[in-house]
């Protein structure tokens, strides 16, 4: 436990506490802060909780759940304002996506206090900022911006979307993962793994399936397992059929505990168009499973040391991705070397280390 002179009253605000990477970070930080004697209130807008969190829960998702959207939104804004005013928080950490200008202008200027930290969890800056730097400054001028990677921080400054920003990487709870990865044996074996939502094509599972179909892996009875859900799933299933690998591409749906799948995979592959600081990579490495990933914007090249804990592939070069998958399976010396380095390569992301960086930030800017 970290000795801290000041005890903070902290509100962590997110879209929900399930499914996504930012949501998992929200939960991890709540656990760290409470373990270190800070008072935490978790506020969410969508009634969905799957991750283990600590502190109190203020679930705006349950307020007027079945009312019309306008009534629901107004009511939740009023409740949020009352919640923040009543509790007089020392710190607010806002993990939500923030892509509606008028809404965010009101929240930043009339609801949040001066000690609010606005987290940017993706390299797709349109999720968090207006395209116009002028409009962005109306919201975020002199506000505290925290990004999940150095690359995202640099891009925000370069595009003049905020005056300044800092970056703090996502944390990993190694103790929790050690426990969760042993909960069960997956129903599959001899596979590589991909994971993510399927509601859009950012993860590019369609192109990954094609790249996999061109590799040596199907002929060597190595399956491609994809965990996740979304509206594009049926399209991906059909694509696998069209490329003759329907028996080798396994769609296992969303998994509340993905860690046994990471642990038992040969390697994890990331084929995204863009990222933020992909939890898929650090969670895989935490289970001692090395990774193959595009050097996309942003995050992979701040996680992967090429040839040390995985293979970093030229961004969006799917031919090279196919070659990398073959290399990692066929070059046993390289693979074992990366596997042995996997966990140690991300020890700087321990929850306690990252949590202390947040506490240091509070101390320096409040």
XYZ file of C-alpha atoms in Angstrom:
366
model
C 0.000 0.000 0.000
C 1.287 3.470 -0.901
C 1.483 6.009 1.903
C -0.207 9.192 0.762
C -0.413 12.360 2.838
C -3.608 13.641 1.238
C -6.807 11.626 0.980
C -8.756 12.475 -2.166
C -12.461 12.282 -2.836
C -12.558 11.070 -6.431
C -15.336 10.771 -9.005
C -14.546 8.461 -11.940
C -17.041 8.999 -14.754
C -17.409 6.538 -17.619
C -19.820 5.275 -20.232
C -20.169 1.924 -18.398
C -18.119 -0.671 -16.508
C -18.020 -3.498 -19.023
C -16.697 -4.685 -22.394
C -14.179 -1.962 -23.353
C -10.571 -1.129 -22.581
C -11.244 2.343 -21.172
C -13.929 0.831 -18.966
C -11.479 -1.760 -17.623
C -8.967 1.006 -16.832
C -11.736 2.908 -15.009
C -12.362 -0.172 -12.867
C -8.649 -0.804 -12.247
C -8.058 2.754 -11.059
C -11.061 2.604 -8.730
C -9.552 -0.520 -7.154
C -6.167 1.145 -6.751
C -7.511 4.360 -5.232
C -9.738 2.557 -2.714
C -6.883 0.193 -1.778
C -4.866 3.298 -0.980
C -7.570 4.820 1.256
C -9.065 7.325 -1.170
C -12.831 7.753 -1.438
C -14.164 6.777 -4.860
C -17.523 7.304 -6.551
C -18.050 5.598 -9.925
C -20.557 7.325 -12.197
C -21.748 5.595 -15.392
C -24.242 6.576 -18.096
C -25.068 3.088 -19.393
C -26.493 0.427 -17.070
C -23.832 -2.203 -17.758
C -21.446 -3.491 -15.080
C -19.191 -6.525 -15.540
C -15.765 -5.476 -14.277
C -14.827 -5.660 -10.619
C -14.614 -2.117 -9.272
C -14.261 -0.450 -5.878
C -16.119 2.426 -4.263
C -19.685 3.588 -4.587
C -21.694 3.372 -7.814
C -23.897 6.161 -9.158
C -25.690 4.541 -12.095
C -27.255 7.182 -14.324
C -28.146 4.399 -16.759
C -31.041 3.397 -14.518
C -32.619 6.866 -14.518
C -35.633 7.071 -16.860
C -34.238 4.045 -18.687
C -37.262 3.640 -20.952
C -38.218 7.294 -21.418
C -37.743 9.228 -24.652
C -34.100 10.157 -25.396
C -34.452 13.909 -24.813
C -36.164 13.515 -21.428
C -33.633 10.889 -20.432
C -30.639 13.016 -21.393
C -31.916 16.148 -19.628
C -32.738 14.201 -16.485
C -29.323 12.559 -16.401
C -27.538 15.882 -16.877
C -29.447 17.370 -13.968
C -28.636 14.351 -11.796
C -24.963 14.510 -12.790
C -24.744 18.183 -11.864
C -26.437 17.537 -8.518
C -24.158 14.565 -7.870
C -20.997 16.602 -8.466
C -22.167 19.668 -6.567
C -23.366 17.675 -3.569
C -20.152 15.685 -3.144
C -17.632 18.477 -3.762
C -15.055 16.144 -5.278
C -11.348 16.892 -5.044
C -10.792 15.074 -8.336
C -12.939 14.133 -11.341
C -11.616 11.669 -13.954
C -13.792 11.546 -17.066
C -13.332 8.458 -19.278
C -16.396 9.006 -21.498
C -16.288 9.481 -25.253
C -16.906 13.171 -25.831
C -17.994 13.715 -29.416
C -21.061 15.976 -29.053
C -19.885 19.573 -28.891
C -22.809 21.240 -27.102
C -23.049 18.456 -24.512
C -19.346 18.564 -23.723
C -19.289 22.358 -23.629
C -21.959 22.272 -20.901
C -20.248 19.504 -18.926
C -16.780 21.073 -19.082
C -17.891 24.608 -18.283
C -20.930 24.191 -16.039
C -20.819 20.729 -14.434
C -17.231 19.576 -13.880
C -15.024 21.463 -11.466
C -11.538 22.870 -12.120
C -9.885 19.623 -11.004
C -11.428 17.504 -13.751
C -9.159 15.300 -15.879
C -10.376 14.454 -19.390
C -9.054 11.063 -20.539
C -8.457 10.407 -24.249
C -8.362 6.630 -24.737
C -8.205 6.386 -28.537
C -6.147 7.649 -31.421
C -9.411 8.552 -33.166
C -9.525 12.088 -31.825
C -13.004 12.745 -33.271
C -14.320 10.580 -30.432
C -13.140 13.232 -27.964
C -12.663 16.576 -29.731
C -14.539 18.659 -32.299
C -12.727 18.720 -35.643
C -12.351 22.472 -35.307
C -9.486 23.553 -33.044
C -11.488 26.735 -32.301
C -14.471 24.728 -30.992
C -12.159 22.371 -29.147
C -10.571 25.258 -27.284
C -14.030 26.455 -26.222
C -14.330 23.188 -24.319
C -10.797 22.298 -23.318
C -8.873 25.560 -23.009
C -6.850 25.294 -19.783
C -8.470 21.923 -19.023
C -6.443 18.902 -17.867
C -6.068 16.350 -20.677
C -4.654 12.868 -19.979
C -3.959 10.556 -22.908
C -3.136 6.846 -22.876
C -0.104 7.123 -25.154
C 2.640 9.597 -25.992
C 1.627 9.530 -29.650
C -1.925 10.664 -28.865
C -0.632 13.402 -26.565
C 1.698 14.686 -29.293
C -1.066 14.655 -31.913
C -3.445 16.653 -29.703
C -0.790 19.331 -29.200
C 0.191 19.276 -32.881
C -3.413 19.795 -34.005
C -3.925 22.495 -31.344
C -6.954 20.747 -29.861
C -5.780 21.565 -26.342
C -3.131 23.803 -24.854
C -1.332 20.955 -23.127
C -1.682 17.286 -22.247
C 0.107 14.519 -20.377
C 0.110 10.780 -20.972
C -0.276 7.912 -18.519
C -0.346 4.352 -19.823
C -3.113 1.883 -18.976
C -2.478 -0.245 -15.871
C -2.286 -4.011 -15.526
C -3.355 -5.900 -12.408
C -0.976 -8.854 -12.571
C -2.387 -10.513 -9.454
C -5.920 -10.504 -10.864
C -4.728 -11.863 -14.204
C -2.722 -14.649 -12.534
C -5.929 -15.788 -10.849
C -8.264 -15.339 -13.811
C -6.071 -17.053 -16.396
C -6.285 -20.336 -14.466
C -10.084 -20.352 -14.071
C -10.688 -22.819 -16.900
C -9.219 -24.409 -20.009
C -10.584 -22.968 -23.263
C -12.747 -25.168 -25.440
C -10.206 -24.718 -28.261
C -6.526 -25.560 -28.643
C -3.741 -24.886 -31.163
C -4.839 -21.388 -32.084
C -3.831 -17.772 -32.476
C -6.086 -15.166 -30.909
C -7.701 -11.871 -31.891
C -10.102 -9.913 -29.709
C -12.322 -6.839 -29.912
C -15.687 -5.354 -30.709
C -17.277 -6.024 -34.085
C -19.582 -3.019 -34.369
C -17.284 -1.333 -36.874
C -14.280 -2.320 -38.966
C -11.605 -0.562 -36.885
C -10.250 -3.942 -35.742
C -10.300 -5.091 -39.397
C -11.188 -8.687 -38.592
C -12.309 -9.086 -42.196
C -8.846 -8.340 -43.536
C -7.259 -10.399 -40.747
C -9.310 -13.429 -41.838
C -8.055 -12.991 -45.396
C -4.445 -12.575 -44.210
C -4.796 -15.697 -42.071
C -6.285 -17.658 -45.007
C -3.153 -16.833 -47.040
C -0.799 -17.978 -44.279
C 0.570 -21.470 -43.629
C -1.420 -21.735 -40.404
C -4.675 -23.291 -41.699
C -2.695 -26.084 -43.388
C -0.853 -26.682 -40.106
C -4.163 -27.031 -38.204
C -3.648 -23.767 -36.316
C -6.997 -22.018 -35.861
C -7.774 -18.318 -35.691
C -9.949 -17.673 -32.620
C -11.789 -14.353 -32.419
C -13.496 -13.283 -29.198
C -15.953 -10.387 -29.220
C -19.390 -9.449 -30.456
C -21.000 -6.896 -32.753
C -23.189 -6.317 -35.768
C -20.443 -7.287 -38.260
C -19.999 -10.789 -36.879
C -22.206 -12.481 -39.480
C -20.329 -10.699 -42.250
C -17.049 -12.063 -40.915
C -18.458 -15.591 -40.645
C -19.524 -15.428 -44.298
C -16.107 -14.108 -45.293
C -14.383 -17.053 -43.623
C -16.613 -19.395 -45.639
C -15.807 -17.572 -48.876
C -12.074 -17.987 -48.225
C -12.308 -21.665 -47.342
C -11.361 -21.330 -43.686
C -14.788 -21.572 -42.062
C -13.696 -24.668 -40.117
C -10.565 -22.899 -38.876
C -11.888 -19.474 -37.855
C -13.687 -19.798 -34.533
C -16.007 -17.004 -33.331
C -16.456 -17.504 -29.600
C -18.403 -14.365 -28.720
C -17.795 -11.979 -25.841
C -15.913 -13.418 -22.848
C -16.162 -11.853 -19.399
C -12.861 -13.552 -18.603
C -10.621 -13.548 -21.702
C -7.412 -14.406 -19.856
C -7.490 -18.221 -20.236
C -7.816 -17.587 -23.993
C -4.783 -15.281 -23.969
C -2.739 -17.701 -21.860
C -3.408 -20.725 -24.075
C -2.988 -18.977 -27.433
C 0.206 -19.450 -29.422
C 0.223 -15.695 -29.943
C -2.216 -12.789 -30.104
C -2.591 -10.764 -33.297
C -3.777 -7.160 -33.645
C -4.757 -5.922 -37.107
C -6.433 -2.619 -36.214
C -6.632 0.492 -38.347
C -5.970 2.544 -35.217
C -5.863 2.136 -31.450
C -5.157 4.140 -28.304
C -3.114 1.963 -25.970
C -4.471 -1.484 -26.815
C -5.285 -3.555 -23.749
C -5.396 -6.628 -26.005
C -1.617 -6.427 -26.345
C -0.724 -5.776 -22.716
C -3.219 -8.335 -21.419
C -1.775 -10.963 -23.737
C 1.789 -10.155 -22.685
C 0.722 -10.298 -19.030
C -0.253 -13.957 -19.546
C 3.172 -14.605 -21.144
C 1.734 -14.839 -24.644
C 3.687 -12.801 -27.226
C 2.029 -10.658 -29.882
C 2.000 -9.765 -33.562
C 0.669 -6.308 -34.335
C 0.513 -3.560 -36.892
C 2.495 -0.477 -35.990
C -0.736 1.492 -36.200
C -1.566 4.806 -34.572
C -1.318 4.607 -31.627
C 0.084 2.398 -28.885
C 1.648 -0.763 -30.372
C 5.113 0.727 -30.799
C 4.986 1.964 -27.197
C 4.287 -1.616 -26.062
C 6.110 -3.914 -28.486
C 9.866 -4.095 -28.833
C 10.188 -5.767 -32.210
C 11.840 -9.172 -31.887
C 11.875 -8.906 -28.086
C 8.271 -9.484 -26.974
C 6.565 -9.744 -30.355
C 6.639 -8.706 -33.987
C 5.757 -5.159 -35.028
C 4.494 -5.100 -38.621
C 4.587 -2.124 -40.992
C 1.271 -0.316 -40.618
C -1.530 -1.753 -42.781
C 0.786 -4.050 -44.762
C -1.373 -7.179 -44.733
C 1.106 -9.163 -46.815
C 3.734 -8.506 -44.128
C 1.164 -9.427 -41.465
C 0.686 -12.834 -43.108
C 4.452 -13.306 -43.240
C 4.819 -12.303 -39.575
C 2.205 -14.843 -38.489
C 4.057 -17.563 -40.398
C 7.422 -16.455 -39.016
C 6.213 -16.459 -35.436
C 4.868 -19.977 -35.775
C 7.797 -21.406 -37.737
C 10.766 -19.647 -36.091
C 10.752 -21.427 -32.743
C 13.871 -19.643 -31.446
C 12.377 -16.186 -32.047
C 9.021 -17.234 -30.650
C 10.418 -18.709 -27.426
C 12.637 -15.671 -26.912
C 9.650 -13.310 -27.220
C 7.495 -15.537 -25.025
C 10.117 -15.539 -22.290
C 10.280 -11.738 -22.398
C 6.533 -11.130 -22.648
C 5.552 -10.537 -19.035
C 8.725 -8.783 -17.923
C 8.432 -6.335 -20.841
C 5.344 -4.700 -19.320
C 6.156 -4.742 -15.613
C 6.330 -0.931 -15.725
C 2.540 -1.020 -16.254
C 1.754 -2.561 -12.861
C -1.413 -1.122 -11.367
C 0.494 0.247 -8.379
C 3.020 2.030 -10.610
C 0.402 3.575 -12.893
C -1.838 4.454 -9.953
C 1.030 6.323 -8.310
C 1.531 8.321 -11.526
C -2.099 9.439 -11.244
C -1.601 10.424 -7.599
C 1.532 12.359 -8.541
C -0.453 14.160 -11.216
C -3.159 15.139 -8.715
C -0.514 16.443 -6.323
C 1.254 18.509 -8.976
C -1.838 20.092 -10.535
C -4.345 20.641 -7.707
